[in-house]
Coordinates of C-alpha atoms in Angstrom, one line a residue:
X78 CA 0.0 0.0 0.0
X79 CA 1.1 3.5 -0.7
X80 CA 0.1 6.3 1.3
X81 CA 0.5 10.2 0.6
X82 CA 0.4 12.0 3.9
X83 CA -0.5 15.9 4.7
X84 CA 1.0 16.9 1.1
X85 CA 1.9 20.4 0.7
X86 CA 3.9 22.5 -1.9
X87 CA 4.4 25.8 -2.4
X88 CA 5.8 27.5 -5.9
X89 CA 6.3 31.7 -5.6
X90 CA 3.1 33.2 -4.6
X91 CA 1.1 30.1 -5.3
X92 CA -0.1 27.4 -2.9
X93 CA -0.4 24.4 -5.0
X94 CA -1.0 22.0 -2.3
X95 CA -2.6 22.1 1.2
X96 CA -2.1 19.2 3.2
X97 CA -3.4 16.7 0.8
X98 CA -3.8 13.1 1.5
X99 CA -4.1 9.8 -0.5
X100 CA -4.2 5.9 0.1
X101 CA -3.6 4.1 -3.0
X102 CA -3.9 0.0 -2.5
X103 CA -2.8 -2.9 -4.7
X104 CA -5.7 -3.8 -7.0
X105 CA -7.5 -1.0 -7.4
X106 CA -7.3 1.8 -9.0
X107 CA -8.1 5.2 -7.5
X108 CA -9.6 8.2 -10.1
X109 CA -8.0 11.6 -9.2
X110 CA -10.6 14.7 -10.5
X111 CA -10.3 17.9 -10.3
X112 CA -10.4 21.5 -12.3
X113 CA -7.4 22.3 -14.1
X114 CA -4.9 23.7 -11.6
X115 CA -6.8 21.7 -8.7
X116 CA -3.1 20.5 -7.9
X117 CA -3.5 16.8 -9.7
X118 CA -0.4 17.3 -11.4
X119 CA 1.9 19.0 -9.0
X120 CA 1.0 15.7 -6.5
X121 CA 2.0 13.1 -9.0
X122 CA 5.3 15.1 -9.6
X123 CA 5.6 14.2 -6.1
X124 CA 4.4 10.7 -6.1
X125 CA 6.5 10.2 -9.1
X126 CA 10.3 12.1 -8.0
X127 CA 9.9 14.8 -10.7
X128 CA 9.5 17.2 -7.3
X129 CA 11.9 15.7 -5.5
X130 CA 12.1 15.8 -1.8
X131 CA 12.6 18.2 0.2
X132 CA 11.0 20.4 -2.0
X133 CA 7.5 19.9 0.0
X134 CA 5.9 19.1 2.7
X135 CA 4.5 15.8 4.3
X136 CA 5.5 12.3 3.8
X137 CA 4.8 8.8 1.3
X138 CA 4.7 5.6 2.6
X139 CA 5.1 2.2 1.1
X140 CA 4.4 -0.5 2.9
X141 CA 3.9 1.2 5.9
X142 CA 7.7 2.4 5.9
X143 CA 8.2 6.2 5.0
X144 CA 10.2 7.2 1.3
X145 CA 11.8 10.1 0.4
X146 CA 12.5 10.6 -3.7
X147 CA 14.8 12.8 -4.8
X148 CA 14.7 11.8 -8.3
X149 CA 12.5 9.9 -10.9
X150 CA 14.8 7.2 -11.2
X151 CA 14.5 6.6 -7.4
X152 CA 10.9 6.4 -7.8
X153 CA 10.9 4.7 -10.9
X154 CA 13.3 1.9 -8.8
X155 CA 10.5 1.6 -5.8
X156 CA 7.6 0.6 -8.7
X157 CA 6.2 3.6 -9.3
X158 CA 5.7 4.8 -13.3
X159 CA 3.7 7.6 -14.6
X160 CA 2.6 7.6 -18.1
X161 CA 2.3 11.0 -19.2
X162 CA 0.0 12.8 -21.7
X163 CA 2.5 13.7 -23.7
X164 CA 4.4 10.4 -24.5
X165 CA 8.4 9.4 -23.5
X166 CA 9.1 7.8 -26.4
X167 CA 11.5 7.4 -28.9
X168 CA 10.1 7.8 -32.4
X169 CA 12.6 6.4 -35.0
X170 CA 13.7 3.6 -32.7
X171 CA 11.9 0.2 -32.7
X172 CA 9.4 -0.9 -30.1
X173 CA 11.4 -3.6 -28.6
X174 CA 14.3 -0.8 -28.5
X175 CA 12.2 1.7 -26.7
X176 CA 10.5 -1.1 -24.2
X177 CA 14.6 -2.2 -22.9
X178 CA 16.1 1.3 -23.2
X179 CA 18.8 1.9 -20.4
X180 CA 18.1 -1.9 -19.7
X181 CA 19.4 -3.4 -23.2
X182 CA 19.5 -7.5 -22.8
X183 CA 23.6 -7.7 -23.4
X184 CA 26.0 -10.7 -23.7
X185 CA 29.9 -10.2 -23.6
X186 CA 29.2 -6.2 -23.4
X187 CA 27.5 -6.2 -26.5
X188 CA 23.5 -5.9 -27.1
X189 CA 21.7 -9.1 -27.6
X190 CA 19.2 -8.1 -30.3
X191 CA 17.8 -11.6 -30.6
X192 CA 17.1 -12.0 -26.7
X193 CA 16.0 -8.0 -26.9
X194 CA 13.2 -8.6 -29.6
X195 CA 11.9 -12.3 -28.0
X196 CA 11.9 -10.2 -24.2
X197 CA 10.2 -7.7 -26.4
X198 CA 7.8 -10.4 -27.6
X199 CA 7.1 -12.2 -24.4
X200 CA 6.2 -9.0 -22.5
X201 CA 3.9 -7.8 -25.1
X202 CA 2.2 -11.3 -25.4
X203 CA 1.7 -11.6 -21.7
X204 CA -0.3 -8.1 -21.5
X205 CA -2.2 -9.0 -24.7
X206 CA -1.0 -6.0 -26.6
X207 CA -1.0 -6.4 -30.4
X208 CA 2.2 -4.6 -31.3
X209 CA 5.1 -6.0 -33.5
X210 CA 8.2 -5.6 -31.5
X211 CA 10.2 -5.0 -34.8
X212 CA 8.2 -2.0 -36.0
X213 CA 9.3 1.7 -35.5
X214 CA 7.3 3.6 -33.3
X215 CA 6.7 6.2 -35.2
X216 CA 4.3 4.5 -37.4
X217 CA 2.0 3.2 -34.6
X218 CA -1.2 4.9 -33.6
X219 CA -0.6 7.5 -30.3
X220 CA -3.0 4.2 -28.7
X221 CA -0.4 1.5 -29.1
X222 CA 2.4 3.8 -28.3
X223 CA 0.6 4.7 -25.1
X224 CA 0.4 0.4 -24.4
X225 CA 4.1 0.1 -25.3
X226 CA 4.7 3.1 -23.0
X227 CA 2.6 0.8 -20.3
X228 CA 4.4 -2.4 -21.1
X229 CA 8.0 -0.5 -20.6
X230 CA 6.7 0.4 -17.6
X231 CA 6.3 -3.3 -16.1
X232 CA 9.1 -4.6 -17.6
X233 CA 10.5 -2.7 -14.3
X234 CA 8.5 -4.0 -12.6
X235 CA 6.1 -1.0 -11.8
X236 CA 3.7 -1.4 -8.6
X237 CA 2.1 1.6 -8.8
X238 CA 1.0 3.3 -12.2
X239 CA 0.0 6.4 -12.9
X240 CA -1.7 7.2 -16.1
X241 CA -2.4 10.9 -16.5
X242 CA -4.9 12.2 -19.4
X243 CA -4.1 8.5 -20.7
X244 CA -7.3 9.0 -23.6
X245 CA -7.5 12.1 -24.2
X246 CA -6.1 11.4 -28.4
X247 CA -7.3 7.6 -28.1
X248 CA -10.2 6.3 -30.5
X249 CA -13.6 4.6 -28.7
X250 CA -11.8 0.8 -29.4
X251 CA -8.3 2.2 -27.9
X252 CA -10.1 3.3 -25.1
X253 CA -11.7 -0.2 -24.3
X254 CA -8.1 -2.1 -24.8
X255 CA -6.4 0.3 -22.7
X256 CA -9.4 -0.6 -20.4
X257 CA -9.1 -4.1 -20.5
X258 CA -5.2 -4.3 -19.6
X259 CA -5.8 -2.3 -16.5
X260 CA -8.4 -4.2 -15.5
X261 CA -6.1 -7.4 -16.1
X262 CA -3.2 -5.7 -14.5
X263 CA -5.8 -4.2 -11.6
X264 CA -6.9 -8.3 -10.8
X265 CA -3.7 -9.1 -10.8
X266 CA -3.0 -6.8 -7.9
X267 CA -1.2 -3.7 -9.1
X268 CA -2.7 0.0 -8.0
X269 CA -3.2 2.6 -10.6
X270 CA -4.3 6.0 -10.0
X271 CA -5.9 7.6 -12.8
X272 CA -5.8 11.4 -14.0
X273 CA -8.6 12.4 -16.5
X274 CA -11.4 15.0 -17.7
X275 CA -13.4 12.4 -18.9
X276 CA -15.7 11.6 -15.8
X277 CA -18.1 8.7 -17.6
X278 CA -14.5 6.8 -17.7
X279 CA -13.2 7.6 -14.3
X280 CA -16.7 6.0 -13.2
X281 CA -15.9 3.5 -15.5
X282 CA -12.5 2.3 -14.5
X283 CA -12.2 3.2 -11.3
X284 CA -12.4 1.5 -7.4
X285 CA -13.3 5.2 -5.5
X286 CA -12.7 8.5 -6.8
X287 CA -10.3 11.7 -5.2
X288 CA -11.4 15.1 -6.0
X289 CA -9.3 18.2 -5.7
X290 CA -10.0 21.6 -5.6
X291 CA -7.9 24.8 -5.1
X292 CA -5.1 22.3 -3.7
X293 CA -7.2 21.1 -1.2
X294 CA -8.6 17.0 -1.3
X295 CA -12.5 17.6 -0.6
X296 CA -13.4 14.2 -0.4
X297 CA -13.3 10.4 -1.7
X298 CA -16.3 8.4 -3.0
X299 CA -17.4 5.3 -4.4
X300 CA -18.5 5.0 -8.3
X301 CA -20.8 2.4 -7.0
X302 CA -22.6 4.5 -4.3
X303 CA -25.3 5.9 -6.4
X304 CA -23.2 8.8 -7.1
X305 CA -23.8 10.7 -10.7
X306 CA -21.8 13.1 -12.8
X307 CA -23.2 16.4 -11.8
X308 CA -22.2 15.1 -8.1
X309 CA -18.7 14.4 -9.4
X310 CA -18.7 17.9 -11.5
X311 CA -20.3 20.1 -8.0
X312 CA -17.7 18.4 -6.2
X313 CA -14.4 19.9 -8.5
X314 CA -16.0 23.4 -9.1
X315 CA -17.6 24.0 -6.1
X316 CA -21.0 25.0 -7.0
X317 CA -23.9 23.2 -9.6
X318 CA -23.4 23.8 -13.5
X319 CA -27.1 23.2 -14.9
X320 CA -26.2 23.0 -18.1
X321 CA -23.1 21.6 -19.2
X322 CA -23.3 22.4 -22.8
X323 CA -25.1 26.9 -22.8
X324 CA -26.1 26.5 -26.5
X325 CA -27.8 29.9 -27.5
X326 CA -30.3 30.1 -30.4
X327 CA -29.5 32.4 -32.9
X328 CA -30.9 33.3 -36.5
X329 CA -28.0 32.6 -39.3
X330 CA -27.4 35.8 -41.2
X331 CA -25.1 36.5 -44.2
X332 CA -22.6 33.8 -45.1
X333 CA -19.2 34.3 -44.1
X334 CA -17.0 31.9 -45.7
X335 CA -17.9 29.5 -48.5
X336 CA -15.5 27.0 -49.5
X337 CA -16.1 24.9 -52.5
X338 CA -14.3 21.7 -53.9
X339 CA -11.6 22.1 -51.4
X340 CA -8.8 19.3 -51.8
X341 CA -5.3 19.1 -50.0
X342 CA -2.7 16.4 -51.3
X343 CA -1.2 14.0 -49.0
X344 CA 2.4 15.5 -48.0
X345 CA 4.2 11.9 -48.4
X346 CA 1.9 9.9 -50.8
X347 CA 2.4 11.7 -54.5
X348 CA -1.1 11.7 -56.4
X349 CA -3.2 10.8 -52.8
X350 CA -5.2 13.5 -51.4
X351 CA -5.9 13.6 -47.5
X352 CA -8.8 16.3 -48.1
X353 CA -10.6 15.7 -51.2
X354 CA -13.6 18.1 -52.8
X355 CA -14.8 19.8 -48.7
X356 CA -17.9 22.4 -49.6
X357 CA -19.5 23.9 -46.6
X358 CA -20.5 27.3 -45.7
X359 CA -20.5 29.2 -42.4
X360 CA -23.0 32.0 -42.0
X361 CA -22.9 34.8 -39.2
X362 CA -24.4 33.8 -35.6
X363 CA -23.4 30.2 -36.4
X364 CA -21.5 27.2 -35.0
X365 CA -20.4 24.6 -37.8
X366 CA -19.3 21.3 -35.8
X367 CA -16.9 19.0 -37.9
X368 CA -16.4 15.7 -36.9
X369 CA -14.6 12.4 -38.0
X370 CA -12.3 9.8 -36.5
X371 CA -8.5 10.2 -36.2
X372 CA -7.3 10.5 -39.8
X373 CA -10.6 11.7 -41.0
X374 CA -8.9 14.8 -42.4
X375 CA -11.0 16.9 -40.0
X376 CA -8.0 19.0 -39.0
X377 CA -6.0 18.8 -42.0
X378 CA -9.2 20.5 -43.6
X379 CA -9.0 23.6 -41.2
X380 CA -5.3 24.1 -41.9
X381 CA -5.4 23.9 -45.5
X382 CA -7.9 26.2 -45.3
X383 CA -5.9 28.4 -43.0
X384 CA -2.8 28.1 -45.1
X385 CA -0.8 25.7 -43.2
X386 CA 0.2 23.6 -46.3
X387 CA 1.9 24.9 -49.4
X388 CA -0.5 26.6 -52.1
X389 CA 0.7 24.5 -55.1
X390 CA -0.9 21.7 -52.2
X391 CA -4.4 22.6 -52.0
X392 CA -6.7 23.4 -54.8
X393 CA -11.0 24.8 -54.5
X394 CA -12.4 28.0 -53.7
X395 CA -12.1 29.8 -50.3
X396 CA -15.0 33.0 -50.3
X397 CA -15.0 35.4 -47.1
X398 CA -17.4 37.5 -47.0
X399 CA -18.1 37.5 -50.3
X400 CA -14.9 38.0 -51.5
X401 CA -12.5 35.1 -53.2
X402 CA -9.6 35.1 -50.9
X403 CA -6.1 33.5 -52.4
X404 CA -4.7 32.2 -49.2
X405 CA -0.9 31.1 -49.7
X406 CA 0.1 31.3 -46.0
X407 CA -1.4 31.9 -42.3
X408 CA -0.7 35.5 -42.3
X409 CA -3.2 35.5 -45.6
X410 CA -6.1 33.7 -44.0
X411 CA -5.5 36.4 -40.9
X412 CA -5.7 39.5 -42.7
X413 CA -8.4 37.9 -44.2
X414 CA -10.4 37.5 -41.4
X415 CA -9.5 33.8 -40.2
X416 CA -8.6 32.6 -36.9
X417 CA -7.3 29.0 -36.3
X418 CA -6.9 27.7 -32.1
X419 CA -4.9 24.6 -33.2
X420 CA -5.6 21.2 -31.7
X421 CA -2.2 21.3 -29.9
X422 CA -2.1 24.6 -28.1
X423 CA 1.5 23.3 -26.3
X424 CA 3.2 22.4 -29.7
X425 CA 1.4 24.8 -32.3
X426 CA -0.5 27.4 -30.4
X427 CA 1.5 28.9 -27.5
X428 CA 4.7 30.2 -27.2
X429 CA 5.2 28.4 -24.0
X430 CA 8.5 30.7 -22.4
X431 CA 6.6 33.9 -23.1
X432 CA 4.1 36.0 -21.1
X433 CA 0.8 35.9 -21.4
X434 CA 0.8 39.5 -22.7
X435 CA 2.8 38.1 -26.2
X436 CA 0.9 35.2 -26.4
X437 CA -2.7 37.1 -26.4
X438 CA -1.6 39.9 -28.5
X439 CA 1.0 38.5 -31.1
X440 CA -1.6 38.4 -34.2
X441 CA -3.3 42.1 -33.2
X442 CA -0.4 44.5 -32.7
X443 CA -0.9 46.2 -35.6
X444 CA -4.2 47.6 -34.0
X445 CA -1.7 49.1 -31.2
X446 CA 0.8 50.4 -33.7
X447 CA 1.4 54.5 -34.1
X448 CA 3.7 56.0 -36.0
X449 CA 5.7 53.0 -36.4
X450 CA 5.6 52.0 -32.5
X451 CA 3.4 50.0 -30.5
X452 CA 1.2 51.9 -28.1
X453 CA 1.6 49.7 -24.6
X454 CA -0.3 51.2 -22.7
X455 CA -3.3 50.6 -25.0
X456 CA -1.6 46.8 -25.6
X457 CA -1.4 46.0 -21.7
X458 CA -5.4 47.9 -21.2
X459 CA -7.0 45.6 -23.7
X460 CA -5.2 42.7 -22.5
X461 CA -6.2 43.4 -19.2
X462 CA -9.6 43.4 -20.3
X463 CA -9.3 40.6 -21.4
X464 CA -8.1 38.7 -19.0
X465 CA -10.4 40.4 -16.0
X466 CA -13.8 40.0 -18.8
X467 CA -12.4 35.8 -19.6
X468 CA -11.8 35.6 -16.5
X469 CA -8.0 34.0 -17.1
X470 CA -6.4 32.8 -13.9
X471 CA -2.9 34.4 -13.8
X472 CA -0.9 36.6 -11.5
X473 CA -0.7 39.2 -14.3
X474 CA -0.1 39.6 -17.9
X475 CA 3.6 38.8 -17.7
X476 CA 3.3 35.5 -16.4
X477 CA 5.0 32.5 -18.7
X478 CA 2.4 30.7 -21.0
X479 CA 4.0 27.4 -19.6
X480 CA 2.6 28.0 -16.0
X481 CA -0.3 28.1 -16.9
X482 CA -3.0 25.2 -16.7
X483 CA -4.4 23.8 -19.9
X484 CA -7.6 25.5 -19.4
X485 CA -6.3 28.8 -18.6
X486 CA -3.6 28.3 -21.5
X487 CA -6.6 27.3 -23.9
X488 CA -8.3 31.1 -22.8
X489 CA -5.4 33.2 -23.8
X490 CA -5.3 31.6 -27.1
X491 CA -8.4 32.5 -27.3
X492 CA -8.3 35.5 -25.7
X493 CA -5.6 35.9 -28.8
X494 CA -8.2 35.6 -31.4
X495 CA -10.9 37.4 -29.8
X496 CA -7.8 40.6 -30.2
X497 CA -7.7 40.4 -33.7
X498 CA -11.9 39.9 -34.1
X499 CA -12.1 37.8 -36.9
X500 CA -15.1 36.5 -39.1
X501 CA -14.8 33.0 -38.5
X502 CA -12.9 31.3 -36.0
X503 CA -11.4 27.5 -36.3
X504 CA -12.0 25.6 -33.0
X505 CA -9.5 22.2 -33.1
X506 CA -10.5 20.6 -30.4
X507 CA -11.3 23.6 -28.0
X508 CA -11.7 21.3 -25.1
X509 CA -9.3 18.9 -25.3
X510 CA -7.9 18.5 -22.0
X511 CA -9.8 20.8 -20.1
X512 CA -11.4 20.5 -17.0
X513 CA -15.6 20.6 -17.0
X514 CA -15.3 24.2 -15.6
X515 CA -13.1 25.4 -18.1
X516 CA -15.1 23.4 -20.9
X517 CA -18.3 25.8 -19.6
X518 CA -16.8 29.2 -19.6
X519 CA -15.4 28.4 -22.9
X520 CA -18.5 27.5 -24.2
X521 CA -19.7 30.7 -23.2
X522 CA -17.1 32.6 -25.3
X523 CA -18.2 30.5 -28.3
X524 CA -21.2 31.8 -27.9
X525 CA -20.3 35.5 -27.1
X526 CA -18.7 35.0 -30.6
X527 CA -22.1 33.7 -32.0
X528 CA -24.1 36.6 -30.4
X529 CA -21.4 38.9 -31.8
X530 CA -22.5 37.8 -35.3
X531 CA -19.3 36.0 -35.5
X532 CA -19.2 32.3 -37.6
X533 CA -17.0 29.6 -35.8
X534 CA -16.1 26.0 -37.2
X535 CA -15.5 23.6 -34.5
X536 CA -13.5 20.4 -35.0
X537 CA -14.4 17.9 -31.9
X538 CA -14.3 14.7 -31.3
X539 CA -16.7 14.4 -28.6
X540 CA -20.3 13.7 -29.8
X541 CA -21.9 14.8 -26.6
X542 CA -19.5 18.4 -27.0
X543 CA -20.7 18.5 -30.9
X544 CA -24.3 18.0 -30.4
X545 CA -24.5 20.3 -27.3
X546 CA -22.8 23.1 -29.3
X547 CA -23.0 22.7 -33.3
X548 CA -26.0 24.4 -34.9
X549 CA -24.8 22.4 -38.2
X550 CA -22.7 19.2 -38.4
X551 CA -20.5 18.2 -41.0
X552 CA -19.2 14.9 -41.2
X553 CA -15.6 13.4 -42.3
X554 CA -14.6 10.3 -43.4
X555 CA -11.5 8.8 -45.2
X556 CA -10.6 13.7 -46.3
X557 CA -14.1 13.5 -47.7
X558 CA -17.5 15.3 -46.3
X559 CA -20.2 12.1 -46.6
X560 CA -22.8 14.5 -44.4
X561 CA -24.5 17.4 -43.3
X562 CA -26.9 17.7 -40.6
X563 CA -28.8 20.1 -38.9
X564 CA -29.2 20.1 -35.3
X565 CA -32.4 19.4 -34.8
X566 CA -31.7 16.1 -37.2
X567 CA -28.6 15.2 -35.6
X568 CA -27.9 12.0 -33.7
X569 CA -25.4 10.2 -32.2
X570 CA -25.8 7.4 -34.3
X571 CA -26.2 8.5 -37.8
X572 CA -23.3 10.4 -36.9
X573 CA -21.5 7.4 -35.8
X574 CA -22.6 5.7 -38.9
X575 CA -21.8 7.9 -41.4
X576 CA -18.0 8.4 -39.7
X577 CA -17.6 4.8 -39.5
X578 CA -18.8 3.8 -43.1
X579 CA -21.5 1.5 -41.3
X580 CA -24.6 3.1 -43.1

């Protein structure tokens, strides 16, 4: 058993941590909730050596007997392994490479690739994990990686594991064999703790549930004692959201952007296309949902659009607002009146080391420009604005993007576009990540946008998020549009079907 007691950490004029406390016991695994910047994070740091001891205050137990780390690998030598969102691999090295790194199977000094590849073999066969121990990484799906990052993880032997936003990129069948290995590994006495958004799976998966909020544990409870989503949700914000998805009627004016035939070609398959003849329109007041499965084309549409691929790349017609718009770059589509939040804010959006104040006005300081020189005092008003009228949780405008949690990051970058006040606005997977509370106030930009007369096309792979939101839906399937629906004839399974091909 592994126990964290009276947990506390401080970082400069932020309390992450008050005296939080956890029991995590061999064959089960416990579901840690809570709002971004509850303090989920900063305790599996701990947990896991990344804050290493004595950098805060309390104590961890194993077995009864108290444990100080003062490094991952320490950790990491006790049984405890956290797979993180973002994943520690190696991409142009093999599977049975990455699964024995540091801990290559050697004879005479030298590595034994035979004995590497059948170890390789024999640990992936005995989790039931469908991955050829010859092939490269890179070419997996981010689902199998995430089970080869699992199996390197017991081949030391790992007691405790610590999965942290494990599905947030994983299709519906990657979710249920990532589900099934824990509950293999769970009856076979390991303890897990597990870190998500996604509350239907933590009821799902998981023994009894931890909530945090403000750095502070409020309280653990059973799955199985009767105990629903909204009680889960009050529980991490703190008060009752009544409606988890603040749709707002509207009546679609003038259209805003009409793309026709819209094709991009495949960047490493000559003659292929990976979007092939899009048409859809976007009108003012209106939400456009877009969705498909992973390597639909869903987000490779937006950035053609947006001028993220070569022109000689992408042929159709882009219209806004009437007018035919040659876009050959991103700096096109903006002063066209385009704005794209990208589906990885970390690696395409942000730029993590600078403040806040960059990040938000970056794409509108030419509004703040006179005679040659930005105005800052007009910059720094409007981003304080901003940030009071969003409601974006940072010590000040010159705080690092990076510090930031993932739903507060998410509101500057679109706090960014809101600066430049463009016609149509690309949402790639706005919520991705984000904690309920978050999802809700970001909701309620989208439709500050909408009642602003503003069109917005929203990429999502969350039915529940596209339904709740979309006043259209366009659907994706192998970079082609195979339907259209409007709300009020939308469903969960002709969507389904038509993404799938099972119509």
């Amino acid at each position: 058993m592994l126990e964290m007691r009276n947990i506390s950490k401080e970082f400069p004029g932020v309390r992450a941590l008050s005296e939080v406390s956890l029991t995590i016991r061999p064959g089960e695994i416990l579901g840690l909730c809570g709002e971004n910047g509850a303090g989920k994070s900063t305790l599996m740091k701990i947990l896991s050596g990344v804050i290493p001891y004595p950098e805060y205050d309390g104590q961890i137990l194993m077995d009864g007997r108290e444990t100080r780390f003062r490094a991952p690998a320490e950790a990491e030598a006790r049984g405890v392994a956290i797979i993180h969102q973002e994943l520690n691999l190696f991409p142009e090295l093999a599977v049975s490479e990455n699964l024995f790194l540091g801990a290559e199977r050697t004879q005479w000094g030298v590595i034994d690739w035979y004995e590497s590849k059948a170890a390789a073999k024999a640990l992936l066969d005995r989790y039931r994990v469908a991955v050829d121990p010859d092939a490269k990484v890179k070419d997996l799906s981010i689902g199998k990686n995430q089970l080869v990052e699992i199996a390197r993880a017991l081949s030391k032997n790992a007691r405790y594991l610590i999965l942290d936003e494990p599905t947030s990129a994983l299709t519906e069948e990657e979710v249920e064999n990532l589900f099934r290995i824990l509950r293999d590994l769970r009856a076979g006495g390991m303890a897990g703790v597990y870190i998500s958004h996604k509350l239907d799976e933590i009821k799902k998966i998981c023994d009894s549930i931890a909530v945090l909020r403000d750095g502070r544990r409020i309280g653990e409870v059973s799955p199985t004692a009767g105990l629903n989503r909204n009680d889960i949700v009050k529980a991490m914000v703190g008060r009752d959201i009544e409606n988890l998805y603040p749709r707002v009627e509207s009546s679609p004016g003038e259209v805003l952007l009409d793309v026709r035939d819209f094709s991009v070609d495949h960047p490493l398959l000559p003659g292929e296309k990976i979007v092939e003849d899009v048409s859809f329109r976007v009108r003012e007041g209106e939400i456009l949902g877009v969705y498909g499965l992973m390597g639909s084309g869903r987000t490779e549409l937006l950035t053609g659009i947006f001028g993220g691929f070569g022109p000689e790349d992408y042929s159709g017609e882009v219209v806004i607002r009437g007018q035919a718009a040659s876009i050959r770059s991103p700096h096109d589509a903006i002063t066209g009146g385009l704005g794209l939040c990208t589906e990885d804010r970390k690696v395409l959006g942000l730029f993590l080391e600078a403040a806040v104040q960059f990040n938000m006005s970056i794409v509108a300081l030419d509004r703040f420009v006179e005679g040659g020189v930005v105005d800052g005092v007009r910059e720094i008003g409007e981003i304080r604005t901003f940030i009071r009228d969003l409601e974006i949780k940072t010590p000040s405008e010159f705080q690092t993007a990076r510090a930031l949690s993932g739903g507060t990051q998410q509101k500057v970058l679109l706090a960014r576009w809101l600066m430049r006040d463009p016609a149509v606005l690309f949402l790639d997977e706005p919520t991705r990540g984000v904690d309920v509370g978050a999802k809700t106030e970001i909701y309620r930009i989208m439709n500050r946008m909408k009642e602003s007369r503003k069109g917005i096309v929203m990429v999502t792979s969350d039915l529940s998020e596209l339904l709740g939101m979309s006043d259209r839906v366009l659907v994706m399937r192998e970079g082609r549009s195979v339907g259209a629906f409007e709300r009020s004839e939308a469903t969960a399974e002709k969507i389904g079907a038509l993404a799938t091909g099972n119509v």
